[in-house]
Each structure stands twice: as structure tokens, then as C-alpha cells.
Amino acid sequence: MGMEQVWVLPAILAGVFVVVALFNRLLPHRGDFLAILGMLAVVALVALVLLDFQGAFVGGHFDPAGTNVYAFDWLTIGHDFFTIQFSTFVDSITVVMLVVVSFVALMVMLYSVGYMHGEPRYGWYFALLAFFTAAMLTLVISGNLIQLYLAWEGVGLASYLLIGFYWERRTAAEAAKKAFITTRIGDVGLLIGIILLWRATGSFDIQTIIAAARSGAIDETYLTVAMLLLFAGAAGKSAQFPLHVWLPDAMEGPTPVSALIHAATMVVAGVYLVARFSPVFAEVLVARDVVLYVGLLTAVMAATMALVENDIKRVLAYSTVSQLGFMFVALGAGAVTAAMFHLFTHAFFKSLLFLGSGSVIHATEHQTVEQLGGLRRKMPITTLTFVVGGLALAGVPIFAGFWSKDEILVAVNEGAALPVYAILALTAGLTALYTTRLILLTFFGEPKNQHAFEHAHESPPPMLGPLVILAALATVAGFVALDGVGRALGFAGGIGEILYLSSPHHFEFNAMLALASTVVAVGAIGIGWAYWSGTAERATRARLWAPELHQLLVRRYYMDDLYQALINRVILGLAGVVAWFDKRVVNETGVDGGAQLLGFFGYRLKFLQTGKIPNYALAMAVGLTAIVLVAFGRQ
């Protein structure tokens, strides 16, 4: 198994989906073991792909000599007019995504055995997990844009089904529709962008398009428009402003789904897409600046909203939106290494936090922090692992998030304006602040709901095992930035020697920036402790001091209200005009009018059929006379 056979990975899970979806009622444990075994096989094969990838480095440079590409013609229309290939392409960006998607999916499946036990649609749930993972793996290995787009839509469909898994709850059904429709807005832009790139190059092959763009074969304005449309698709999937509104509501799905789809895999598809086309974005700096400033705005907005959210999963959802903004800022600054590195570490500590929140919900049957508190005494392992994830998210040394967030700040300091760096550093402080708030209100202090506290208990081993493993990775995963650690793992060096855009580079530790970011993180944790420890009196006074600001954040900057007003007053108004035109002009005039006109003339003409021979003779004579007059009139 090598890079050429990477197509086997999604094929395994696609087969698992078919078997479990159709026959789960006939299988022991509804087929969960098949999904887990299939995922274990994929993880093992990813390890083999990783070994083959390691062997493709020659003199520190990635030189696979074509062994990382596999393709065959799938559909041909005309003579070389339109050809669609099934193709795979593996490089460092692909490998990072394969590791993240496969490993986190395995942890989620193992965790789900305990969390989803007793669910009536237990087998269907595992089938959907397999389907989603298959679609996501297909997306990241795709070598052409048509195949990528089909997988992109497959991921969207799987997300819709998993968010609406509890479809009997109206909130879940509405959240699923909201996610599906919102992401479709971006997907339309992505499809148009793909068509524009095909029109300019005559190919859907990603590497061919990148080569054409870098050689100047595509007009700069045309290329800028195409890249902005591609970014629209990325913004939809990765919940960037203004298409970020679907992700917090998507927490209506089962908590393991939140960990898989909305922390580590689906939502980073947009980051992956922009990273894949980063050589093209480097040629059109206007589009790259749009990526940077949209990411910056999203990071700030989501971090402030997380400060006032009371649902434990929604806090983490806003945190995910904010961290995705960090990744897009890095991509906008041209730092692909930093963005993908943060994607890598974020997958572990954010999935850990989501699964930890699931452990809390499973134990207490509550997910509002106002109903929690004091859980450290009842759930010590969950508390410890959650704190580890929180420290990684806050960017505290030595945890994984510190290394990757620091790499982004260094890249932004070097490749963007000073105000961008200052705002992003402030946002990093807000991250530590809302993380501290969440941990204190959930696990420390006195119980706010005595019944929930008495009902609380530590989660079973199938749920604790993934938490412990992910906590370990959230602690040590950041060390792959160091050359020595990378070499010890068998790579050419640290993350910069493996994952790069133009040439490998050593990881450079900027002590001053690291110290500054650490001071900001620790200071924010101290402020959070002062405001929300104990009875959180200071936080209550602060809320009363600025009620308008608090209301602005609680109402999510009124973005949902704006969208609802847009739907009610514009979209529904236009729909009414279209409906009137369809009814009055198309149906009643065009379709029914034509039929009624024929009926009218048919009714009038029937009176000519009298059955009297003299009448017919008169008509023939008149007709013949008319013909003669016309004939002689032309002469």
C-alpha cells in the first residue's frame, strides 16, 4: 500500500456504509464493529501511506517521481472536448488531512459506542459516520476539481443527515436545513469558480490549473474572480463571515458528530481547499487579502460571542469558528505551513473538548453552564482531560495549541500589517478568556443544579479511552514543529521540512513573540479566574455595566435577525413576484391561455359545419375565387 493506492481508503468505508446501512438490523450490535474495524483498517493503511510518503524525500525535498499520482479517464464527451478523470494526488497537505481525518474519526467511533448506546437508530448512525468519512477522504485525495466537488457535496449531504439525526426534534431539523442551505450558497460560488478555471485552462486537473496560473496563462482579473468564487465555497464549509451562522446551530446533532464534523474534518475542508490552491492565491494578492481580512473578522467576532454563550457545545462551536479564522489569516499571510500546522493540532484538542462536553452531557443530562458546576469532584478524568484541551486551546506552553498558534502569530507579524497582528494577538487573549470561563463554570465552584450534580458520574471506559488518547496528543502534538522530533519520527525534519509551499524551512522559535503570547494567555486566564471563579460576582457586575454590549453579543451581532429579515422582506417578496408571474403569465396566459384560445376558435369554427351541401359549395366557390384573385394579383 503506497501513495498510488490511496483510493482504497475511501473505498473501504464506502463498502462499510453500504453493508451497515442495508443490513445493520441483521448484524450484531447493529454493525458498529464493522464501522470500527473498517476505520482501524483505514488508519493502518494511512500509516503505510505515511511510510511511502517518508521515502519520497530525497535530499530534504519531496520527490515522489510520479508515485503520488493515480488517474484514469472516467468520462469523455466529444473528441478531447470534455474529459473527467478519476484521479488521486498525495503530497504533504494531503498526508496531514489523511492523518487528521482517519484518526479523529476512529476516536469518535470508539467514543460513540458508549455515548450512543441504546439509540434506536444506532446502526444508521454508524453507517452515516462511515459515509461521511469516505466522502471526506475522497475530497482530500482528489486530483481534479470535478471529483473534489462531488466529494464536497457528499460531505455536505452527510453533514445534513448527521446534524438532523434527531429529526423528530424541530430544532435539529431546522439546524440541518440551515446548515445545508447556508453552505449551498458558498457551493454555488465554488461550482462557478470551477467552471471558470476549466474554461481558462481546458482542464479540471488541479496541478494543471496551478501550473497555468503560475505561468501567467490566465488573465489576472479573470483569475482573481475565479479564486474569490473558490473562496466563497471555502467560507461556506469553514463557517467564515458572513456564512458562519450555521455552525453554532449545528450543535443540535449528537455530540460525537460535533467532534468529528464541526471540529476536525468537515469545517477544515475550506482551509484545505485554500491551502491546496495557495500557489494560485499567491499570484492574485487581492484574493489572498480577502482571505486574510475575512478570517480576521471571523476570528474576532466568534471569540467575542463565545464569551457570553451559555451552552457548552455552542461555546466550543464559536471557538471552532474563531480558530478557523486564525487558519485563514495564516493562509492570507501566505503561511501555508502555519495554517496546516494549526489545523493539525486543533483537530486533536478541539475534538477532545467536544467529546469532553459530551461526557458532561451524558453524565448530567444538561449542557447549559448555568446548570453545571462542581463536576471535578464527580468526573475527575473528564475534568483533567478537558483542562488539558482548554490549555491547548488557550495557547499555554507546552501544549499543542501554543506551538501552532505561535507559528501563526510569527507568520502574521512577518507577512501582514501590524494592526492585523495586534488584533489577532488580542483575539488569542479572548480565546484564553472564554476557555477559562467555560472550565470554571462547568467543573469548578459550587453546583448550580443540585439534581444534575447528584446525577453526575464519570463516563464509561469506551468514552474515557478516546479522551485520554486525545489529551495526550493535545499535549505533545505540537512538538512535531521541532526538527529533532521530526527526525526521530522518521521524517526529513520538523513540520517546516515536511509541509511547505515553495521550499523546506527550519522551525524558528521567536522567543520574544512566544513570551508575549504566553503573557497574554496567562493574563487572560488570570482575568477569567478573577471574574468567573466562585460565584462570578465580577462577571455579573460587568454584564450589568454594559447591558447593550452584552445583548449585542448574545444576539450574535444580530446576524441571524438580519438574515431572517432578508428572507422575509426580500427573498420571500421576490418569490411572491416570481410566483405571480408563473401563475398569471406562464400558466394562465402561456399554457392555459393557448389552450383556451384554441378552444374559443374551435367553438366558433364548429358552426361552419352545417351539413348542408349548398353551404359547402358556396364556401368552395369563395375559396376558389380568392385563390384566383391572389394568383392574378401577383401578375
XYZ file of C-alpha atoms in Angstrom:
635
model
C 0.000 0.000 0.000
C 1.532 3.282 -1.118
C 0.556 6.723 -2.297
C -0.720 5.401 -5.634
C -3.263 3.141 -3.903
C -4.669 5.844 -1.634
C -8.071 5.456 -3.350
C -8.503 2.255 -1.311
C -9.097 4.309 1.862
C -12.499 5.817 0.944
C -13.434 2.625 -0.932
C -13.236 0.613 2.305
C -15.531 2.995 4.169
C -17.932 3.285 1.235
C -18.309 -0.509 1.357
C -18.853 -0.344 5.127
C -21.562 2.273 4.628
C -23.467 0.102 2.143
C -23.317 -3.017 4.326
C -24.191 -1.308 7.622
C -26.904 0.901 6.096
C -28.677 -2.050 4.465
C -28.121 -4.864 6.939
C -27.496 -3.294 10.359
C -30.647 -4.881 11.787
C -29.260 -8.318 10.924
C -25.770 -7.658 12.309
C -24.603 -7.991 15.933
C -24.516 -4.630 17.729
C -26.166 -3.107 14.643
C -22.876 -3.303 12.740
C -20.867 -0.872 14.880
C -17.952 -3.308 14.921
C -17.811 -3.267 11.111
C -17.527 0.523 11.069
C -14.807 0.448 13.730
C -12.879 -2.372 12.012
C -13.125 -0.522 8.703
C -11.821 2.632 10.360
C -8.981 0.698 12.036
C -8.031 -0.684 8.620
C -8.021 2.832 7.169
C -5.798 4.126 9.997
C -3.378 1.242 9.432
C -3.285 1.917 5.688
C -2.765 5.635 6.301
C 0.308 4.631 8.305
C 1.576 2.716 5.252
C 0.890 5.723 3.015
C 2.812 7.826 5.527
C 5.797 5.468 5.291
C 5.717 5.670 1.497
C 5.490 9.458 1.793
C 8.571 9.495 4.042
C 10.512 7.508 1.480
C 9.789 10.100 -1.234
C 12.073 12.703 0.345
C 15.406 12.990 -1.446
C 17.957 15.405 -0.039
C 15.271 17.013 2.111
C 12.962 17.663 -0.862
C 9.761 15.800 -1.707
C 10.491 13.935 -4.949
C 7.922 11.160 -5.479
C 8.760 10.678 -9.197
C 5.089 10.245 -10.067
C 4.331 7.585 -7.435
C 1.982 10.002 -5.670
C -0.414 10.240 -8.650
C -3.047 7.807 -9.917
C -5.542 8.582 -12.686
C -7.746 7.086 -15.378
C -10.352 8.552 -17.727
C -13.807 8.249 -16.238
C -15.942 10.115 -18.782
C -15.131 11.599 -22.215
C -17.513 13.755 -24.260
C -16.662 14.505 -27.868
C -13.116 14.419 -29.194
C -10.992 15.824 -26.345
C -13.736 18.353 -25.579
C -14.696 17.281 -22.097
C -12.854 14.623 -20.108
C -13.387 13.795 -16.457
C -10.820 11.665 -14.705
C -10.828 9.719 -11.504
C -7.530 10.873 -10.054
C -5.712 10.991 -6.745
C -2.834 13.200 -5.661
C -0.792 12.896 -2.478
C 1.552 15.498 -1.036
C 2.248 16.903 2.427
C -1.099 18.731 2.620
C -2.930 15.512 1.715
C -0.994 13.493 4.282
C -1.835 15.925 7.098
C -5.514 15.689 6.227
C -5.415 11.886 5.979
C -3.887 11.591 9.442
C -6.341 14.055 10.995
C -9.496 12.692 9.365
C -8.774 8.994 9.886
C -7.524 9.216 13.466
C -10.207 11.571 14.763
C -12.898 9.511 13.013
C -11.595 6.387 14.763
C -11.665 8.120 18.156
C -15.207 9.348 17.532
C -16.422 5.877 16.539
C -14.906 4.316 19.659
C -16.409 7.049 21.827
C -19.813 6.657 20.160
C -20.105 3.030 21.311
C -20.675 4.338 24.826
C -22.321 7.666 24.067
C -24.908 6.413 21.542
C -25.670 3.128 23.302
C -29.390 2.417 23.267
C -30.229 4.796 20.410
C -32.999 3.371 18.171
C -31.086 4.382 15.012
C -27.731 3.184 16.328
C -26.787 1.248 13.171
C -27.790 4.075 10.836
C -25.625 6.434 12.899
C -22.505 4.331 12.325
C -23.361 3.957 8.642
C -23.511 7.755 8.327
C -20.160 8.129 10.100
C -18.626 5.745 7.559
C -20.278 7.610 4.672
C -19.077 10.979 5.918
C -15.513 9.787 6.432
C -15.452 8.164 2.980
C -16.610 11.428 1.379
C -14.073 13.461 3.347
C -11.196 11.150 2.425
C -12.250 11.312 -1.237
C -12.219 15.094 -1.023
C -8.675 15.345 0.314
C -7.134 12.833 -2.130
C -8.896 14.218 -5.236
C -6.584 15.235 -8.031
C -9.223 17.088 -10.058
C -11.903 19.630 -9.300
C -14.937 17.661 -10.513
C -14.106 14.736 -8.236
C -13.392 17.183 -5.409
C -16.736 18.895 -5.951
C -18.672 15.607 -5.908
C -16.964 14.647 -2.640
C -17.565 18.192 -1.339
C -21.303 17.733 -1.888
C -21.138 14.254 -0.358
C -19.649 15.762 2.783
C -22.457 18.328 2.825
C -25.104 15.628 2.483
C -23.577 13.544 5.278
C -23.386 16.628 7.494
C -27.064 17.385 6.815
C -28.085 13.855 7.795
C -25.936 13.810 10.934
C -26.938 17.273 12.168
C -30.576 16.278 11.683
C -30.040 12.817 13.173
C -32.681 13.576 15.824
C -35.072 14.697 13.094
C -38.092 14.333 15.373
C -36.837 17.421 17.240
C -37.821 20.555 15.368
C -34.623 22.376 16.417
C -32.471 19.616 14.918
C -34.437 19.571 11.669
C -34.196 23.353 11.371
C -30.468 23.299 12.145
C -29.863 20.673 9.452
C -31.748 22.741 6.864
C -29.928 25.896 7.911
C -26.527 24.209 7.545
C -27.444 22.695 4.186
C -28.821 25.900 2.662
C -26.100 28.195 4.044
C -23.275 26.019 2.782
C -25.045 25.678 -0.579
C -24.639 29.444 -1.039
C -20.898 29.042 -0.919
C -21.035 25.872 -3.005
C -22.650 27.755 -5.884
C -19.650 30.079 -5.895
C -17.304 27.090 -5.811
C -19.020 25.478 -8.809
C -18.886 28.695 -10.848
C -15.214 29.085 -9.943
C -14.502 25.530 -11.116
C -16.242 26.216 -14.432
C -14.248 29.422 -14.907
C -10.959 27.622 -14.275
C -11.915 24.849 -16.722
C -12.878 27.449 -19.318
C -9.486 29.158 -18.919
C -7.316 26.034 -18.932
C -9.414 23.320 -20.597
C -8.691 21.028 -17.665
C -10.092 20.092 -14.275
C -6.754 18.751 -13.058
C -5.674 20.784 -10.032
C -1.946 20.658 -10.745
C -2.515 21.676 -14.373
C -4.581 24.661 -13.247
C -1.928 25.684 -10.705
C 0.812 25.450 -13.359
C -1.239 27.547 -15.805
C -1.863 30.226 -13.184
C 1.797 30.414 -12.171
C 2.916 30.661 -15.793
C 0.656 33.656 -16.437
C -1.567 31.807 -18.900
C -4.716 33.114 -17.184
C -5.695 36.776 -17.131
C -5.124 38.255 -13.660
C -8.611 39.760 -13.284
C -10.230 36.558 -14.517
C -8.104 34.513 -12.102
C -8.928 36.834 -9.205
C -12.664 36.371 -9.781
C -12.246 32.588 -10.000
C -10.252 32.469 -6.755
C -12.783 34.619 -4.921
C -15.532 32.233 -6.028
C -13.482 29.270 -4.805
C -13.021 31.060 -1.505
C -16.803 31.538 -1.283
C -17.130 27.758 -1.223
C -14.393 27.523 1.391
C -16.066 30.211 3.515
C -19.347 28.295 3.456
C -17.855 24.978 4.545
C -15.493 26.549 7.088
C -18.144 28.874 8.546
C -16.453 32.190 7.762
C -18.220 35.545 7.853
C -20.917 36.060 6.683
C -21.701 32.342 6.204
C -20.723 31.417 9.773
C -24.266 31.369 11.146
C -24.923 27.659 10.521
C -22.187 26.188 12.709
C -23.450 27.087 16.231
C -26.921 25.743 15.395
C -25.351 22.537 14.067
C -24.695 21.550 17.680
C -28.186 20.004 17.623
C -26.589 16.832 16.254
C -25.120 14.134 18.529
C -22.030 15.394 20.376
C -19.612 12.912 18.733
C -20.801 14.302 15.393
C -19.831 17.776 16.589
C -16.352 16.471 17.391
C -15.948 14.798 14.009
C -17.638 17.149 11.564
C -17.564 20.514 13.270
C -14.151 20.434 14.925
C -11.724 18.306 12.965
C -12.887 17.390 9.476
C -15.728 18.981 7.506
C -15.173 22.543 8.692
C -11.489 22.403 7.766
C -12.349 21.411 4.182
C -12.351 25.100 3.269
C -8.921 25.569 4.831
C -7.701 22.568 2.853
C -9.124 23.978 -0.399
C -7.425 27.361 0.029
C -4.176 25.667 1.087
C -4.311 23.418 -1.988
C -4.678 26.468 -4.242
C -2.265 28.625 -2.252
C 0.178 28.862 -5.214
C -2.656 30.415 -7.233
C -3.678 32.777 -4.421
C -0.032 33.878 -4.299
C -0.462 35.110 -7.879
C -3.575 37.178 -7.092
C -2.867 39.101 -3.921
C -6.274 40.816 -3.902
C -7.980 37.449 -3.386
C -5.408 36.497 -0.770
C -6.060 39.733 1.121
C -9.781 38.918 1.109
C -8.939 35.568 2.707
C -6.865 37.317 5.388
C -9.371 40.006 6.364
C -12.409 37.730 6.272
C -10.519 35.315 8.527
C -9.536 38.127 10.885
C -13.089 39.461 11.154
C -14.448 35.961 11.740
C -11.860 35.196 14.424
C -12.681 38.358 16.398
C -16.466 38.114 16.090
C -16.647 34.448 17.066
C -14.310 34.904 20.047
C -16.449 37.724 21.459
C -19.644 35.705 21.008
C -18.088 32.741 22.827
C -17.629 34.997 25.873
C -21.366 35.211 26.549
C -22.666 31.852 25.294
C -24.058 29.536 27.994
C -24.429 26.286 26.038
C -21.217 24.295 26.489
C -21.266 22.966 22.911
C -22.037 26.360 21.391
C -19.081 27.911 23.202
C -16.886 25.309 21.541
C -18.660 25.915 18.218
C -17.835 29.629 18.324
C -14.318 28.685 19.342
C -14.063 26.493 16.241
C -15.252 29.353 14.024
C -12.661 31.637 15.614
C -9.804 29.134 15.228
C -10.741 28.579 11.601
C -10.431 32.334 11.237
C -6.867 32.054 12.600
C -6.083 29.488 9.895
C -7.459 31.706 7.135
C -5.446 34.656 8.436
C -2.322 32.496 8.152
C -3.282 31.490 4.603
C -3.927 35.134 3.754
C -0.446 35.961 5.009
C 0.986 33.261 2.733
C 1.871 30.930 5.614
C 0.514 27.553 4.466
C 2.748 25.710 6.928
C 1.370 27.628 9.902
C -2.250 27.195 8.777
C -1.978 23.435 8.234
C 0.028 23.014 11.437
C -2.745 24.702 13.390
C -5.304 22.569 11.568
C -3.345 19.514 12.732
C -3.122 20.465 16.418
C -6.623 21.980 16.523
C -8.118 18.675 15.388
C -6.841 16.918 18.498
C -7.581 19.456 21.225
C -10.921 20.607 19.806
C -12.235 17.071 19.263
C -11.073 16.383 22.834
C -13.090 19.348 24.103
C -16.202 18.352 22.166
C -16.003 14.760 23.390
C -15.396 16.094 26.902
C -18.556 18.180 26.629
C -20.343 15.022 25.502
C -19.107 13.288 28.625
C -20.589 16.112 30.721
C -23.922 15.973 28.874
C -24.019 12.173 29.151
C -23.405 12.368 32.913
C -25.676 15.273 33.853
C -28.240 15.476 31.016
C -27.553 19.216 30.966
C -25.401 21.306 28.630
C -26.016 24.821 29.922
C -23.197 26.055 32.128
C -25.748 27.818 34.335
C -26.951 24.348 35.364
C -23.495 22.868 35.967
C -20.562 23.485 38.302
C -18.506 21.455 40.761
C -18.197 18.474 38.397
C -14.484 17.999 39.117
C -15.496 16.059 42.243
C -17.723 13.668 40.301
C -15.832 13.467 36.991
C -12.089 13.754 37.677
C -10.837 12.146 34.448
C -13.184 14.168 32.260
C -12.168 17.322 34.151
C -8.450 16.637 33.740
C -8.689 15.885 30.026
C -10.960 18.882 29.429
C -8.496 21.167 31.202
C -5.688 19.801 29.027
C -7.750 20.582 25.915
C -8.535 24.031 27.307
C -4.861 24.801 27.957
C -4.022 23.738 24.398
C -6.788 25.955 23.020
C -5.650 28.877 25.174
C -2.110 28.540 23.808
C -0.345 27.805 27.076
C 3.148 26.286 26.790
C 3.873 23.352 26.320
C 0.546 22.234 24.912
C -0.075 21.711 21.178
C -2.041 24.872 20.556
C 0.829 27.018 21.823
C 3.184 25.891 19.057
C 0.781 26.242 16.151
C -0.818 29.491 17.325
C 2.628 30.949 17.909
C 3.619 29.919 14.373
C 0.596 31.805 13.001
C 1.437 34.918 15.015
C 5.035 34.819 13.782
C 3.867 34.454 10.175
C 1.372 37.315 10.530
C 3.989 39.512 12.183
C 6.261 38.963 9.173
C 3.706 38.896 6.351
C 0.909 41.291 7.344
C 0.378 44.781 8.719
C 0.999 45.497 12.395
C -2.713 46.159 13.189
C -3.563 42.674 11.877
C -1.016 41.137 14.241
C -2.270 43.229 17.186
C -5.914 42.281 16.591
C -5.051 38.606 16.201
C -2.950 38.632 19.378
C -5.872 40.251 21.233
C -8.173 37.569 19.855
C -5.778 34.929 21.181
C -6.212 36.531 24.605
C -10.008 36.351 24.226
C -9.596 32.646 23.420
C -7.887 32.045 26.761
C -10.539 34.163 28.494
C -13.622 32.315 27.230
C -11.906 28.955 27.702
C -11.236 29.793 31.357
C -14.860 30.883 31.783
C -16.122 27.623 30.320
C -13.915 25.427 32.515
C -14.677 27.339 35.720
C -18.446 27.419 35.240
C -18.582 23.727 34.287
C -16.121 21.954 36.572
C -15.316 24.304 39.452
C -17.227 26.314 42.004
C -20.369 25.031 43.659
C -23.075 23.025 41.843
C -25.753 25.313 40.423
C -28.229 22.486 39.920
C -28.099 20.026 42.793
C -30.114 17.387 40.949
C -27.735 17.471 37.974
C -24.743 17.286 40.323
C -26.120 14.292 42.216
C -26.945 12.573 38.936
C -23.421 13.163 37.574
C -20.987 10.258 37.240
C -17.795 9.502 35.389
C -18.241 8.242 31.855
C -17.708 4.564 30.944
C -14.328 3.320 29.594
C -15.361 3.385 25.899
C -15.789 7.152 26.281
C -12.832 7.817 28.580
C -10.325 5.941 26.403
C -10.538 8.368 23.436
C -10.464 11.322 25.867
C -7.175 10.155 27.384
C -5.589 9.451 23.977
C -6.651 12.824 22.590
C -5.460 14.573 25.762
C -2.025 13.029 25.260
C -1.951 14.229 21.650
C -3.200 17.687 22.668
C -0.165 17.822 24.941
C 2.605 16.562 22.659
C 1.414 17.032 19.042
C 2.932 20.499 18.819
C 6.448 19.158 19.245
C 6.431 17.951 15.620
C 7.456 21.529 14.840
C 10.953 20.722 16.137
C 13.458 19.248 13.693
C 14.774 16.732 16.214
C 11.310 15.348 16.912
C 10.522 15.156 13.211
C 13.718 13.209 12.506
C 13.011 10.886 15.421
C 9.657 10.090 13.777
C 11.402 9.273 10.519
C 10.730 12.499 8.620
C 13.170 14.861 6.955
C 12.803 17.261 9.865
C 10.168 19.287 11.672
C 6.866 20.498 10.275
C 8.557 23.139 8.133
C 10.733 20.476 6.490
C 7.636 18.451 5.568
C 4.842 20.918 4.913
C 5.813 23.864 2.756
C 4.759 25.824 -0.323
C 7.986 26.524 -2.203
C 10.925 25.192 -0.206
C 11.550 23.485 3.160
C 12.496 25.616 6.140
C 13.502 25.097 9.739
C 11.134 25.957 12.555
C 12.324 29.186 14.130
C 11.296 29.814 17.704
C 10.750 33.538 18.246
C 11.337 33.854 21.968
C 10.007 37.406 22.276
C 6.758 36.722 20.440
C 6.326 33.438 22.297
C 6.856 35.205 25.620
C 4.391 37.939 24.650
C 1.712 35.441 23.587
C 2.276 33.436 26.779
C 1.884 36.557 28.920
C -1.344 37.387 27.063
C -2.690 33.845 27.543
C -1.760 33.595 31.211
C -3.019 37.125 31.867
C -6.356 36.286 30.212
C -6.614 33.130 32.324
C -5.980 35.247 35.427
C -8.694 37.720 34.404
C -11.070 34.846 33.734
C -10.336 33.359 37.137
C -10.955 36.725 38.807
C -14.284 37.210 37.024
C -15.819 33.723 36.991
C -14.398 31.867 39.968
C -16.608 31.327 42.970
C -19.978 32.992 42.448
C -18.791 35.018 39.409
C -19.850 38.309 41.003
C -17.461 40.418 38.911
C -18.801 38.903 35.691
C -22.364 39.676 36.796
C -21.450 43.289 37.552
C -19.683 43.627 34.198
C -22.778 42.372 32.417
C -24.949 44.900 34.245
C -22.421 47.661 33.495
C -22.713 47.174 29.722
C -26.099 45.531 29.011
C -26.240 46.817 25.415
C -22.877 45.231 24.585
C -23.890 42.008 26.283
C -27.153 41.944 24.336
C -25.258 42.601 21.078
C -23.087 39.552 21.698
C -25.943 37.366 22.896
C -27.901 38.207 19.738
C -24.817 37.269 17.661
C -24.381 40.782 16.282
C -27.966 40.428 15.023
C -26.716 38.439 12.040
C -29.500 35.854 12.356
C -32.057 38.655 12.597
C -30.558 40.261 9.507
C -30.779 37.011 7.568
C -34.371 36.468 8.719
C -35.331 39.993 7.676
C -33.623 39.434 4.325
C -35.589 36.225 3.853
C -38.904 37.708 4.933
C -38.733 41.040 3.115
C -36.537 40.390 0.083
C -36.361 36.715 -0.772
C -40.000 35.958 0.032
C -41.003 39.184 -1.735
C -39.107 38.180 -4.866
C -40.542 34.688 -4.536
C -44.035 36.215 -4.475
C -43.310 38.157 -7.683
C -41.956 35.023 -9.354
C -44.979 33.036 -8.162
C -47.361 35.700 -9.572
C -45.511 35.717 -12.918
C -45.529 31.924 -13.029
C -49.234 31.758 -12.285
C -50.564 34.685 -14.309
C -48.147 34.854 -17.248
C -46.696 31.373 -17.675
C -49.604 29.190 -16.587
C -52.779 31.206 -17.134
C -51.603 33.154 -20.219
C -48.944 30.956 -21.813
C -50.224 27.458 -21.101
C -53.912 27.812 -20.204
C -54.294 30.865 -22.495
C -53.147 28.950 -25.544
C -55.476 26.094 -24.752
C -58.391 28.465 -24.143
C -57.647 30.327 -27.399
C -57.753 27.093 -29.377
C -60.957 26.157 -27.599
C -62.514 29.513 -28.438
C -61.716 29.262 -32.147
C -62.721 25.621 -32.210
C -66.076 26.519 -30.703
C -66.642 29.311 -33.286
C -65.476 27.262 -36.254
C -67.766 24.382 -35.465
C -70.701 26.469 -36.726
C -69.255 26.281 -40.244
C -70.067 22.576 -40.237
C -73.802 22.837 -41.079
C -74.193 19.587 -43.027
C -75.857 21.445 -45.922
C -74.356 20.884 -49.411
C -75.174 24.396 -50.783
C -73.218 25.965 -47.902
C -70.154 23.818 -48.692
C -70.469 24.634 -52.432
C -70.618 28.350 -51.609
C -67.517 28.056 -49.423
C -65.620 26.232 -52.184
C -66.624 28.899 -54.734
C -65.490 31.704 -52.405
C -62.212 29.921 -51.737
C -61.546 29.301 -55.417
C -62.322 32.942 -56.221
C -59.876 34.080 -53.519
C -57.136 31.842 -54.911
C -57.667 33.146 -58.455
C -57.597 36.759 -57.293
C -54.340 36.170 -55.395
C -52.758 34.382 -58.363
C -53.710 37.083 -60.891
C -52.927 39.820 -58.409
C -49.265 38.743 -58.280
C -49.021 39.099 -62.069
